[in-house]
PDB file of C-alpha atoms and ligand atoms in Angstrom:
ATOM      1  CA  MET A   1     -21.079   5.593  18.267  1.00 68.00           C
ATOM      2  CA  LEU A   2     -19.918   3.929  15.096  1.00 78.00           C
ATOM      3  CA  ASN A   3     -17.251   1.243  15.204  1.00 90.00           C
ATOM      4  CA  ILE A   4     -16.240   2.195  11.675  1.00 96.00           C
ATOM      5  CA  LYS A   5     -13.861   5.119  11.921  1.00 97.00           C
ATOM      6  CA  ALA A   6     -12.331   5.120   8.452  1.00 98.00           C
ATOM      7  CA  CYS A   7     -12.648   3.775   4.942  1.00 98.00           C
ATOM      8  CA  ILE A   8      -9.561   3.237   2.827  1.00 98.00           C
ATOM      9  CA  PHE A   9     -10.092   2.853  -0.888  1.00 98.00           C
ATOM     10  CA  ASP A  10      -7.962   1.228  -3.508  1.00 98.00           C
ATOM     11  CA  LEU A  11      -7.915   3.402  -6.637  1.00 98.00           C
ATOM     12  CA  ASP A  12      -7.615   1.387  -9.838  1.00 97.00           C
ATOM     13  CA  GLY A  13     -10.707  -0.740 -10.326  1.00 96.00           C
ATOM     14  CA  VAL A  14     -12.534   0.700  -7.316  1.00 98.00           C
ATOM     15  CA  ILE A  15     -12.743   4.441  -7.951  1.00 98.00           C
ATOM     16  CA  VAL A  16     -11.812   4.514 -11.642  1.00 98.00           C
ATOM     17  CA  ASP A  17     -11.385   1.904 -14.338  1.00 97.00           C
ATOM     18  CA  THR A  18      -7.793   2.488 -15.370  1.00 97.00           C
ATOM     19  CA  ALA A  19      -7.037  -1.186 -16.147  1.00 95.00           C
ATOM     20  CA  LYS A  20      -7.938  -0.510 -19.797  1.00 96.00           C
ATOM     21  CA  TYR A  21      -5.284   2.243 -20.015  1.00 98.00           C
ATOM     22  CA  HIS A  22      -2.680   0.092 -18.267  1.00 98.00           C
ATOM     23  CA  PHE A  23      -3.531  -2.619 -20.795  1.00 98.00           C
ATOM     24  CA  VAL A  24      -2.925  -0.559 -23.942  1.00 98.00           C
ATOM     25  CA  ALA A  25       0.308   0.868 -22.549  1.00 98.00           C
ATOM     26  CA  TRP A  26       1.669  -2.516 -21.420  1.00 98.00           C
ATOM     27  CA  ARG A  27       0.610  -4.149 -24.691  1.00 98.00           C
ATOM     28  CA  ARG A  28       2.461  -1.492 -26.674  1.00 98.00           C
ATOM     29  CA  LEU A  29       5.620  -2.119 -24.669  1.00 98.00           C
ATOM     30  CA  ALA A  30       5.234  -5.897 -24.747  1.00 98.00           C
ATOM     31  CA  ASN A  31       4.664  -5.922 -28.524  1.00 98.00           C
ATOM     32  CA  GLU A  32       7.759  -3.779 -29.057  1.00 97.00           C
ATOM     33  CA  LEU A  33       9.705  -6.419 -27.170  1.00 97.00           C
ATOM     34  CA  GLY A  34       8.160  -9.134 -29.336  1.00 97.00           C
ATOM     35  CA  ILE A  35       5.864 -10.356 -26.576  1.00 98.00           C
ATOM     36  CA  ASP A  36       2.195 -11.091 -26.991  1.00 97.00           C
ATOM     37  CA  PHE A  37       0.086  -9.551 -24.219  1.00 98.00           C
ATOM     38  CA  THR A  38      -3.563 -10.396 -23.679  1.00 97.00           C
ATOM     39  CA  GLU A  39      -6.375  -8.958 -21.551  1.00 95.00           C
ATOM     40  CA  LYS A  40      -6.310 -12.165 -19.529  1.00 95.00           C
ATOM     41  CA  GLU A  41      -2.699 -11.481 -18.595  1.00 96.00           C
ATOM     42  CA  ASN A  42      -3.570  -7.872 -17.855  1.00 96.00           C
ATOM     43  CA  GLU A  43      -6.093  -9.141 -15.282  1.00 92.00           C
ATOM     44  CA  LYS A  44      -3.233 -10.744 -13.383  1.00 92.00           C
ATOM     45  CA  LEU A  45      -1.525  -7.349 -13.065  1.00 94.00           C
ATOM     46  CA  LYS A  46      -4.310  -5.808 -10.996  1.00 93.00           C
ATOM     47  CA  GLY A  47      -2.852  -4.467  -7.782  1.00 92.00           C
ATOM     48  CA  VAL A  48       0.673  -5.400  -8.899  1.00 94.00           C
ATOM     49  CA  SER A  49       3.311  -2.639  -8.820  1.00 94.00           C
ATOM     50  CA  ARG A  50       4.730  -1.167 -12.019  1.00 96.00           C
ATOM     51  CA  ALA A  51       8.144  -2.819 -11.640  1.00 96.00           C
ATOM     52  CA  GLU A  52       6.665  -6.202 -10.760  1.00 95.00           C
ATOM     53  CA  SER A  53       4.238  -5.981 -13.675  1.00 97.00           C
ATOM     54  CA  LEU A  54       7.162  -5.618 -16.087  1.00 98.00           C
ATOM     55  CA  ASN A  55       8.963  -8.529 -14.456  1.00 97.00           C
ATOM     56  CA  LEU A  56       5.898 -10.715 -14.984  1.00 97.00           C
ATOM     57  CA  ILE A  57       5.426  -9.659 -18.623  1.00 98.00           C
ATOM     58  CA  LEU A  58       9.084 -10.450 -19.378  1.00 98.00           C
ATOM     59  CA  GLU A  59       8.758 -13.782 -17.599  1.00 98.00           C
ATOM     60  CA  TRP A  60       5.578 -14.714 -19.496  1.00 97.00           C
ATOM     61  CA  GLY A  61       7.219 -13.730 -22.788  1.00 97.00           C
ATOM     62  CA  GLY A  62      10.456 -15.533 -21.949  1.00 97.00           C
ATOM     63  CA  VAL A  63      12.465 -12.348 -22.588  1.00 97.00           C
ATOM     64  CA  LYS A  64      15.541 -11.508 -20.526  1.00 97.00           C
ATOM     65  CA  ILE A  65      16.445  -7.873 -19.893  1.00 97.00           C
ATOM     66  CA  GLU A  66      19.076  -6.622 -17.470  1.00 96.00           C
ATOM     67  CA  ASN A  67      17.699  -5.093 -14.299  1.00 93.00           C
ATOM     68  CA  GLU A  68      19.357  -1.725 -15.032  1.00 93.00           C
ATOM     69  CA  LYS A  69      17.435  -1.402 -18.296  1.00 95.00           C
ATOM     70  CA  ARG A  70      14.053  -2.267 -16.824  1.00 97.00           C
ATOM     71  CA  GLU A  71      13.454   1.193 -15.414  1.00 97.00           C
ATOM     72  CA  GLN A  72      13.740   2.753 -18.878  1.00 97.00           C
ATOM     73  CA  LEU A  73      11.010   0.389 -20.013  1.00 98.00           C
ATOM     74  CA  THR A  74       8.653   1.117 -17.132  1.00 98.00           C
ATOM     75  CA  ASP A  75       9.246   4.853 -17.715  1.00 98.00           C
ATOM     76  CA  ARG A  76       8.216   4.485 -21.344  1.00 98.00           C
ATOM     77  CA  LYS A  77       5.151   2.481 -20.438  1.00 98.00           C
ATOM     78  CA  ASN A  78       4.216   5.156 -17.919  1.00 98.00           C
ATOM     79  CA  GLU A  79       4.568   7.936 -20.514  1.00 98.00           C
ATOM     80  CA  TRP A  80       2.058   6.124 -22.729  1.00 98.00           C
ATOM     81  CA  TYR A  81      -0.189   5.464 -19.764  1.00 98.00           C
ATOM     82  CA  LEU A  82      -0.133   9.143 -18.812  1.00 98.00           C
ATOM     83  CA  GLU A  83      -1.294  10.130 -22.301  1.00 98.00           C
ATOM     84  CA  HIS A  84      -4.596   8.421 -21.414  1.00 97.00           C
ATOM     85  CA  ILE A  85      -4.717   9.566 -17.815  1.00 97.00           C
ATOM     86  CA  GLN A  86      -4.300  13.203 -18.789  1.00 97.00           C
ATOM     87  CA  LYS A  87      -7.547  12.978 -20.738  1.00 97.00           C
ATOM     88  CA  MET A  88      -9.549  11.640 -17.786  1.00 98.00           C
ATOM     89  CA  ASN A  89     -12.289  13.681 -16.173  1.00 98.00           C
ATOM     90  CA  GLU A  90     -15.010  13.244 -13.560  1.00 98.00           C
ATOM     91  CA  GLU A  91     -17.132  11.212 -15.968  1.00 98.00           C
ATOM     92  CA  GLU A  92     -14.701   8.358 -15.407  1.00 98.00           C
ATOM     93  CA  ILE A  93     -15.464   8.041 -11.699  1.00 98.00           C
ATOM     94  CA  LEU A  94     -17.144   4.643 -11.341  1.00 98.00           C
ATOM     95  CA  PRO A  95     -20.906   4.811 -10.683  1.00 98.00           C
ATOM     96  CA  GLY A  96     -21.882   5.347  -7.056  1.00 97.00           C
ATOM     97  CA  VAL A  97     -18.394   6.185  -5.768  1.00 98.00           C
ATOM     98  CA  LYS A  98     -18.939   9.911  -5.343  1.00 97.00           C
ATOM     99  CA  LEU A  99     -22.246   9.353  -3.553  1.00 96.00           C
ATOM    100  CA  LEU A 100     -20.623   6.923  -1.147  1.00 97.00           C
ATOM    101  CA  LEU A 101     -17.816   9.398  -0.432  1.00 98.00           C
ATOM    102  CA  ASP A 102     -20.437  12.062   0.327  1.00 97.00           C
ATOM    103  CA  VAL A 103     -22.272   9.728   2.716  1.00 96.00           C
ATOM    104  CA  LEU A 104     -19.020   8.869   4.532  1.00 97.00           C
ATOM    105  CA  LYS A 105     -18.114  12.538   4.844  1.00 97.00           C
ATOM    106  CA  GLU A 106     -21.532  13.349   6.204  1.00 97.00           C
ATOM    107  CA  LYS A 107     -21.211  10.607   8.828  1.00 96.00           C
ATOM    108  CA  GLY A 108     -17.763  11.807   9.881  1.00 96.00           C
ATOM    109  CA  ILE A 109     -16.046   8.615   8.700  1.00 97.00           C
ATOM    110  CA  LYS A 110     -12.500   9.363   7.609  1.00 98.00           C
ATOM    111  CA  ILE A 111     -11.531   8.695   3.996  1.00 98.00           C
ATOM    112  CA  GLY A 112      -8.142   7.482   2.800  1.00 98.00           C
ATOM    113  CA  LEU A 113      -6.562   6.020  -0.305  1.00 98.00           C
ATOM    114  CA  GLY A 114      -4.225   3.017  -0.408  1.00 98.00           C
ATOM    115  CA  SER A 115      -2.970   2.361  -3.912  1.00 98.00           C
ATOM    116  CA  ALA A 116      -0.032   0.645  -5.571  1.00 97.00           C
ATOM    117  CA  SER A 117      -0.066   3.374  -8.200  1.00 98.00           C
ATOM    118  CA  LYS A 118       2.513   6.140  -8.175  1.00 98.00           C
ATOM    119  CA  ASN A 119       0.083   8.110 -10.331  1.00 98.00           C
ATOM    120  CA  ALA A 120      -2.676   7.989  -7.693  1.00 98.00           C
ATOM    121  CA  PRO A 121      -2.638  11.666  -6.570  1.00 98.00           C
ATOM    122  CA  MET A 122      -2.609  12.829 -10.165  1.00 98.00           C
ATOM    123  CA  ILE A 123      -5.540  10.598 -11.143  1.00 98.00           C
ATOM    124  CA  LEU A 124      -7.594  11.784  -8.164  1.00 98.00           C
ATOM    125  CA  LYS A 125      -6.935  15.403  -9.174  1.00 98.00           C
ATOM    126  CA  GLN A 126      -7.785  14.632 -12.761  1.00 98.00           C
ATOM    127  CA  VAL A 127     -11.242  13.260 -11.834  1.00 98.00           C
ATOM    128  CA  GLY A 128     -11.854  15.916  -9.186  1.00 98.00           C
ATOM    129  CA  LEU A 129     -11.855  13.674  -6.089  1.00 98.00           C
ATOM    130  CA  PHE A 130      -8.528  14.674  -4.527  1.00 98.00           C
ATOM    131  CA  ASP A 131     -10.060  16.823  -1.780  1.00 98.00           C
ATOM    132  CA  TYR A 132     -12.200  14.006  -0.412  1.00 98.00           C
ATOM    133  CA  PHE A 133      -9.124  12.146   0.820  1.00 98.00           C
ATOM    134  CA  GLU A 134      -7.628  12.965   4.174  1.00 98.00           C
ATOM    135  CA  THR A 135      -4.646  10.806   3.375  1.00 98.00           C
ATOM    136  CA  ILE A 136      -3.271   9.279   0.204  1.00 98.00           C
ATOM    137  CA  VAL A 137      -0.747   6.451   0.389  1.00 98.00           C
ATOM    138  CA  ASP A 138       0.537   5.640  -3.087  1.00 98.00           C
ATOM    139  CA  GLY A 139       3.079   3.347  -4.707  1.00 96.00           C
ATOM    140  CA  GLY A 140       5.857   5.852  -4.044  1.00 96.00           C
ATOM    141  CA  GLN A 141       5.418   5.593  -0.286  1.00 97.00           C
ATOM    142  CA  VAL A 142       5.649   1.872   0.275  1.00 96.00           C
ATOM    143  CA  THR A 143       8.492  -0.587   0.105  1.00 94.00           C
ATOM    144  CA  ASN A 144       6.307  -3.688   0.173  1.00 95.00           C
ATOM    145  CA  SER A 145       3.624  -4.236  -2.463  1.00 93.00           C
ATOM    146  CA  LYS A 146       0.210  -5.798  -1.826  1.00 94.00           C
ATOM    147  CA  PRO A 147      -0.465  -8.497  -0.547  1.00 96.00           C
ATOM    148  CA  HIS A 148       1.769  -6.954   2.128  1.00 97.00           C
ATOM    149  CA  PRO A 149      -0.482  -4.769   4.307  1.00 98.00           C
ATOM    150  CA  GLU A 150       1.965  -1.828   4.465  1.00 98.00           C
ATOM    151  CA  VAL A 151      -0.057   0.500   2.228  1.00 98.00           C
ATOM    152  CA  PHE A 152      -3.211   0.106   4.339  1.00 98.00           C
ATOM    153  CA  LEU A 153      -1.426   0.116   7.692  1.00 98.00           C
ATOM    154  CA  LYS A 154       0.232   3.411   6.757  1.00 98.00           C
ATOM    155  CA  GLY A 155      -3.132   4.766   5.677  1.00 98.00           C
ATOM    156  CA  ALA A 156      -4.751   3.826   9.004  1.00 98.00           C
ATOM    157  CA  SER A 157      -1.880   5.271  10.958  1.00 98.00           C
ATOM    158  CA  TYR A 158      -1.939   8.581   9.006  1.00 98.00           C
ATOM    159  CA  LEU A 159      -5.695   8.765   9.613  1.00 98.00           C
ATOM    160  CA  GLY A 160      -5.098   8.192  13.315  1.00 98.00           C
ATOM    161  CA  VAL A 161      -7.280   5.073  13.569  1.00 98.00           C
ATOM    162  CA  LEU A 162      -6.615   1.458  14.460  1.00 97.00           C
ATOM    163  CA  PRO A 163      -6.595  -1.102  11.631  1.00 97.00           C
ATOM    164  CA  ALA A 164      -9.595  -2.854  13.197  1.00 96.00           C
ATOM    165  CA  GLN A 165     -11.578   0.377  12.869  1.00 97.00           C
ATOM    166  CA  CYS A 166     -10.995   0.523   9.095  1.00 98.00           C
ATOM    167  CA  ILE A 167     -12.833  -0.791   6.106  1.00 98.00           C
ATOM    168  CA  VAL A 168     -10.825  -1.395   2.954  1.00 98.00           C
ATOM    169  CA  PHE A 169     -12.478  -1.436  -0.482  1.00 98.00           C
ATOM    170  CA  GLU A 170     -10.467  -3.512  -2.973  1.00 98.00           C
ATOM    171  CA  ASP A 171     -10.973  -5.042  -6.425  1.00 97.00           C
ATOM    172  CA  ALA A 172      -7.815  -7.180  -6.468  1.00 95.00           C
ATOM    173  CA  GLU A 173      -7.303 -10.529  -4.793  1.00 95.00           C
ATOM    174  CA  LYS A 174      -3.904  -9.395  -3.508  1.00 94.00           C
ATOM    175  CA  GLY A 175      -5.453  -6.186  -2.223  1.00 97.00           C
ATOM    176  CA  VAL A 176      -8.018  -8.120  -0.203  1.00 98.00           C
ATOM    177  CA  ASP A 177      -5.151 -10.238   1.173  1.00 98.00           C
ATOM    178  CA  ALA A 178      -3.361  -7.031   2.173  1.00 98.00           C
ATOM    179  CA  ALA A 179      -6.411  -5.703   4.015  1.00 98.00           C
ATOM    180  CA  LEU A 180      -6.968  -9.004   5.811  1.00 98.00           C
ATOM    181  CA  GLY A 181      -3.273  -9.204   6.672  1.00 98.00           C
ATOM    182  CA  GLY A 182      -3.493  -5.731   8.170  1.00 98.00           C
ATOM    183  CA  GLY A 183      -6.415  -6.738  10.369  1.00 97.00           C
ATOM    184  CA  MET A 184      -8.970  -4.606   8.563  1.00 97.00           C
ATOM    185  CA  LEU A 185     -12.471  -5.347   7.381  1.00 97.00           C
ATOM    186  CA  ALA A 186     -12.123  -6.165   3.687  1.00 98.00           C
ATOM    187  CA  VAL A 187     -14.840  -5.403   1.158  1.00 98.00           C
ATOM    188  CA  GLY A 188     -14.228  -6.924  -2.252  1.00 98.00           C
ATOM    189  CA  VAL A 189     -15.535  -4.894  -5.175  1.00 98.00           C
ATOM    190  CA  GLY A 190     -16.045  -7.306  -8.057  1.00 97.00           C
ATOM    191  CA  GLU A 191     -16.610 -11.019  -8.454  1.00 96.00           C
ATOM    192  CA  GLU A 192     -17.329 -13.344  -5.553  1.00 97.00           C
ATOM    193  CA  GLU A 193     -15.206 -16.054  -7.230  1.00 96.00           C
ATOM    194  CA  VAL A 194     -12.101 -13.902  -7.095  1.00 94.00           C
ATOM    195  CA  LEU A 195     -12.766 -11.950  -3.906  1.00 97.00           C
ATOM    196  CA  GLY A 196     -14.689 -14.505  -1.848  1.00 98.00           C
ATOM    197  CA  HIS A 197     -12.066 -14.371   0.915  1.00 98.00           C
ATOM    198  CA  ALA A 198     -13.107 -10.791   1.747  1.00 98.00           C
ATOM    199  CA  HIS A 199     -15.523 -10.218   4.659  1.00 97.00           C
ATOM    200  CA  TYR A 200     -18.102  -8.947   2.203  1.00 97.00           C
ATOM    201  CA  VAL A 201     -18.312  -8.680  -1.589  1.00 98.00           C
ATOM    202  CA  ILE A 202     -20.258  -6.185  -3.697  1.00 98.00           C
ATOM    203  CA  PRO A 203     -20.272  -6.231  -7.509  1.00 97.00           C
ATOM    204  CA  ASP A 204     -19.826  -2.436  -7.646  1.00 97.00           C
ATOM    205  CA  PHE A 205     -21.174   0.713  -5.971  1.00 96.00           C
ATOM    206  CA  LYS A 206     -24.120   1.063  -8.349  1.00 94.00           C
ATOM    207  CA  ASN A 207     -27.641   1.365  -6.889  1.00 90.00           C
ATOM    208  CA  LEU A 208     -26.413   0.593  -3.387  1.00 92.00           C
ATOM    209  CA  ASP A 209     -28.224   1.691  -0.269  1.00 94.00           C
ATOM    210  CA  TYR A 210     -25.167   3.050   1.536  1.00 94.00           C
ATOM    211  CA  ASP A 211     -26.877   3.197   4.915  1.00 92.00           C
ATOM    212  CA  VAL A 212     -27.732  -0.496   4.638  1.00 94.00           C
ATOM    213  CA  LEU A 213     -24.190  -1.283   3.468  1.00 95.00           C
ATOM    214  CA  LEU A 214     -22.681   0.571   6.403  1.00 94.00           C
ATOM    215  CA  GLU A 215     -25.053  -1.173   8.812  1.00 94.00           C
ATOM    216  CA  ILE A 216     -23.987  -4.583   7.470  1.00 95.00           C
ATOM    217  CA  LEU A 217     -20.310  -3.656   7.745  1.00 96.00           C
ATOM    218  CA  GLU A 218     -20.791  -2.114  11.167  1.00 94.00           C
ATOM    219  CA  GLU A 219     -22.198  -5.440  12.366  1.00 93.00           C
ATOM    220  CA  LYS A 220     -19.247  -7.334  10.944  1.00 94.00           C
ATOM    221  CA  MET A 221     -16.804  -5.074  12.687  1.00 88.00           C
ATOM    222  CA  SER A 222     -15.971  -6.101  16.218  1.00 76.00           C
ATOM    223  CA  PRO A 223     -16.059  -3.229  18.685  1.00 75.00           C
ATOM    224  CA  ILE A 224     -12.729  -1.950  19.930  1.00 70.00           C
ATOM    225  CA  LYS A 225     -12.505  -1.791  23.700  1.00 61.00           C
ATOM    226  CA  ASN A 226     -10.285   0.881  25.146  1.00 51.00           C
TER     227      ASN A 226
HETATM  228  C1  BG6 B 301      -2.340  -0.650  -9.310  1.00 56.54           C
HETATM  229  C2  BG6 B 301      -2.870  -1.260 -10.587  1.00 56.54           C
HETATM  230  O1  BG6 B 301      -3.346   0.086  -8.686  1.00 56.54           O
HETATM  231  O2  BG6 B 301      -1.239   0.210  -9.592  1.00 56.54           O
HETATM  232  C3  BG6 B 301      -1.740  -1.975 -11.312  1.00 56.54           C
HETATM  233  O3  BG6 B 301      -3.915  -2.164 -10.295  1.00 56.54           O
HETATM  234  C4  BG6 B 301      -0.582  -1.010 -11.550  1.00 56.54           C
HETATM  235  O4  BG6 B 301      -2.216  -2.510 -12.519  1.00 56.54           O
HETATM  236  C5  BG6 B 301      -0.126  -0.409 -10.219  1.00 56.54           C
HETATM  237  O5  BG6 B 301       0.502  -1.682 -12.166  1.00 56.54           O
HETATM  238  C6  BG6 B 301       0.994   0.601 -10.389  1.00 56.54           C
HETATM  239  O6  BG6 B 301       0.505   1.726 -11.076  1.00 56.54           O
HETATM  240  P1  BG6 B 301       1.382   2.900 -11.660  1.00 56.54           P
HETATM  241  O7  BG6 B 301       0.348   3.958 -11.994  1.00 56.54           O
HETATM  242  O8  BG6 B 301       2.306   3.354 -10.568  1.00 56.54           O
HETATM  243  O9  BG6 B 301       2.117   2.396 -12.835  1.00 56.54           O
HETATM  244 MG1   MG B 302      -7.275  -2.123  -7.808  1.00 56.54          MG
END
């Protein structure tokens, strides 16, 4: 019997590379407000909610805007973001992801999504992966953003598994913190330097032997005694 009962995936940066679309939309908004916005700053917004991202951009640019007006700005940014998202298709699924999902399905491991993005269900539909997910917890369903574990704890609970029976795949430092905080096994997808606090780090899902990966993770997971 496997100790791993479920895998919960982050979306942006793990399943699809949407950071580039967030970047152009945020840069357009920032520039309109007279703020310079670089890719380096965009990196810091990974895993950060839409509202918090705007707060940070305004802070970095030293621009003050009343709280009531901030929603209009995030709405505009999202409209521009959606122009890119609506053109996405299955070719934008990151290499290896679909294969891994198939392997998990075959092994009877439950699949969930835990994302800060309110656009998550739409993006999954757009790239044709929606039906793989037994549960989707998105930015609209949580009150606490990552690094708070709420998004993953909800995911585990909706999947009917204990946190310690879940693996979380995350590309953001704060996302790994959230998984660890929730008592899950965290797999960082990206650079060791940024995600070294995860239980295990992979650069991406390309050319991976999924059986070997699952064996390694299975060993790292402590068995749950009833
Ligand atoms: C996260 C992204 O997944 O979702 C962040 O890494 C983004 O960059 C956040 O700000 C919120 O996304 P959305 O789609 O609700 O604006
Ligand atoms: Mg991410």
